Amino acid sequence: MTGGAALRVLGAVELVTVLVLLGNLATVHHPGLASAVGPLHGMVYLAVLVTAASLARGRHRVWLLALVPAVGGLLADRASRRP
């Protein structure tokens, strides 16, 4: 898997985990779900940051966009594909 594809997948997983956490918070607030998905989201967020930093190639915009919560991976992927 290339770096761009990895960033795209990680960005989508990051967005899904945030939506699951927010949906859980807005509805039933099940502590077991939050304690399982919360650390998963944290690991995916860090993976997005590391992948974006490795793909940046001197462009600060790519890894700075990765810092945006929930959609940063997708934004960084789009910015990394620009010439």
mmCIF file of C-alpha atoms in Angstrom:
data_model
loop_
_atom_site.group_PDB
_atom_site.id
_atom_site.type_symbol
_atom_site.label_atom_id
_atom_site.label_comp_id
_atom_site.label_asym_id
_atom_site.label_seq_id
_atom_site.Cartn_x
_atom_site.Cartn_y
_atom_site.Cartn_z
ATOM 1 C CA MET A 1 0.000 0.000 0.000
ATOM 2 C CA THR A 2 1.389 3.380 -0.951
ATOM 3 C CA GLY A 3 1.593 6.302 1.462
ATOM 4 C CA GLY A 4 -1.257 8.161 -0.234
ATOM 5 C CA ALA A 5 -3.564 5.164 -0.069
ATOM 6 C CA ALA A 6 -2.630 4.571 3.570
ATOM 7 C CA LEU A 7 -3.409 8.189 4.412
ATOM 8 C CA ARG A 8 -6.759 7.933 2.617
ATOM 9 C CA VAL A 9 -7.716 4.776 4.558
ATOM 10 C CA LEU A 10 -6.489 6.162 7.875
ATOM 11 C CA GLY A 11 -8.384 9.410 7.288
ATOM 12 C CA ALA A 12 -11.606 7.505 6.642
ATOM 13 C CA VAL A 13 -11.105 5.334 9.742
ATOM 14 C CA GLU A 14 -10.397 8.449 11.814
ATOM 15 C CA LEU A 15 -13.631 10.045 10.628
ATOM 16 C CA VAL A 16 -15.654 6.887 11.327
ATOM 17 C CA THR A 17 -14.253 6.526 14.848
ATOM 18 C CA VAL A 18 -15.102 10.153 15.660
ATOM 19 C CA LEU A 19 -18.631 9.672 14.349
ATOM 20 C CA VAL A 20 -19.025 6.519 16.459
ATOM 21 C CA LEU A 21 -17.780 8.339 19.550
ATOM 22 C CA LEU A 22 -20.061 11.326 18.972
ATOM 23 C CA GLY A 23 -23.029 9.092 18.159
ATOM 24 C CA ASN A 24 -22.448 7.141 21.350
ATOM 25 C CA LEU A 25 -22.210 10.373 23.331
ATOM 26 C CA ALA A 26 -25.420 11.742 21.811
ATOM 27 C CA THR A 27 -27.460 8.568 22.307
ATOM 28 C CA VAL A 28 -26.816 5.821 24.853
ATOM 29 C CA HIS A 29 -23.350 6.810 26.144
ATOM 30 C CA HIS A 30 -22.253 3.222 26.634
ATOM 31 C CA PRO A 31 -18.960 3.320 28.578
ATOM 32 C CA GLY A 32 -17.704 0.065 27.063
ATOM 33 C CA LEU A 33 -18.008 1.397 23.534
ATOM 34 C CA ALA A 34 -16.290 4.644 24.443
ATOM 35 C CA SER A 35 -13.431 2.824 26.171
ATOM 36 C CA ALA A 36 -12.927 0.590 23.122
ATOM 37 C CA VAL A 37 -13.273 3.152 20.331
ATOM 38 C CA GLY A 38 -11.561 6.043 22.135
ATOM 39 C CA PRO A 39 -8.069 4.523 22.213
ATOM 40 C CA LEU A 40 -8.556 3.212 18.674
ATOM 41 C CA HIS A 41 -9.321 6.749 17.526
ATOM 42 C CA GLY A 42 -6.225 8.045 19.316
ATOM 43 C CA MET A 43 -3.987 5.483 17.630
ATOM 44 C CA VAL A 44 -5.467 6.218 14.208
ATOM 45 C CA TYR A 45 -5.062 9.964 14.771
ATOM 46 C CA LEU A 46 -1.369 9.481 15.577
ATOM 47 C CA ALA A 47 -0.953 7.211 12.550
ATOM 48 C CA VAL A 48 -2.487 9.934 10.367
ATOM 49 C CA LEU A 49 -0.015 12.483 11.735
ATOM 50 C CA VAL A 50 2.996 10.236 11.169
ATOM 51 C CA THR A 51 1.875 9.243 7.671
ATOM 52 C CA ALA A 52 1.141 12.842 6.697
ATOM 53 C CA ALA A 53 4.526 13.979 8.007
ATOM 54 C CA SER A 54 6.262 11.297 5.972
ATOM 55 C CA LEU A 55 4.363 12.319 2.823
ATOM 56 C CA ALA A 56 4.848 16.062 3.316
ATOM 57 C CA ARG A 57 8.132 16.292 1.357
ATOM 58 C CA GLY A 58 8.850 19.737 2.763
ATOM 59 C CA ARG A 59 5.287 21.021 2.372
ATOM 60 C CA HIS A 60 4.131 22.171 5.790
ATOM 61 C CA ARG A 61 0.508 22.428 4.684
ATOM 62 C CA VAL A 62 0.170 18.632 4.434
ATOM 63 C CA TRP A 63 1.084 17.813 8.017
ATOM 64 C CA LEU A 64 -0.600 20.939 9.398
ATOM 65 C CA LEU A 65 -3.883 19.853 7.817
ATOM 66 C CA ALA A 66 -3.447 16.442 9.452
ATOM 67 C CA LEU A 67 -3.713 18.172 12.840
ATOM 68 C CA VAL A 68 -7.384 19.035 12.199
ATOM 69 C CA PRO A 69 -9.504 16.616 14.260
ATOM 70 C CA ALA A 70 -11.795 14.142 12.485
ATOM 71 C CA VAL A 71 -11.181 15.218 8.869
ATOM 72 C CA GLY A 72 -7.482 16.060 8.973
ATOM 73 C CA GLY A 73 -6.397 12.824 7.333
ATOM 74 C CA LEU A 74 -8.684 13.351 4.381
ATOM 75 C CA LEU A 75 -7.607 16.975 4.030
ATOM 76 C CA ALA A 76 -3.932 16.027 4.216
ATOM 77 C CA ASP A 77 -4.454 13.337 1.594
ATOM 78 C CA ARG A 78 -6.002 15.858 -0.768
ATOM 79 C CA ALA A 79 -3.182 18.347 -0.142
ATOM 80 C CA SER A 80 -0.489 15.695 -0.659
ATOM 81 C CA ARG A 81 -1.833 14.850 -4.122
ATOM 82 C CA ARG A 82 -1.462 18.445 -5.336
ATOM 83 C CA PRO A 83 1.671 19.168 -7.359
#
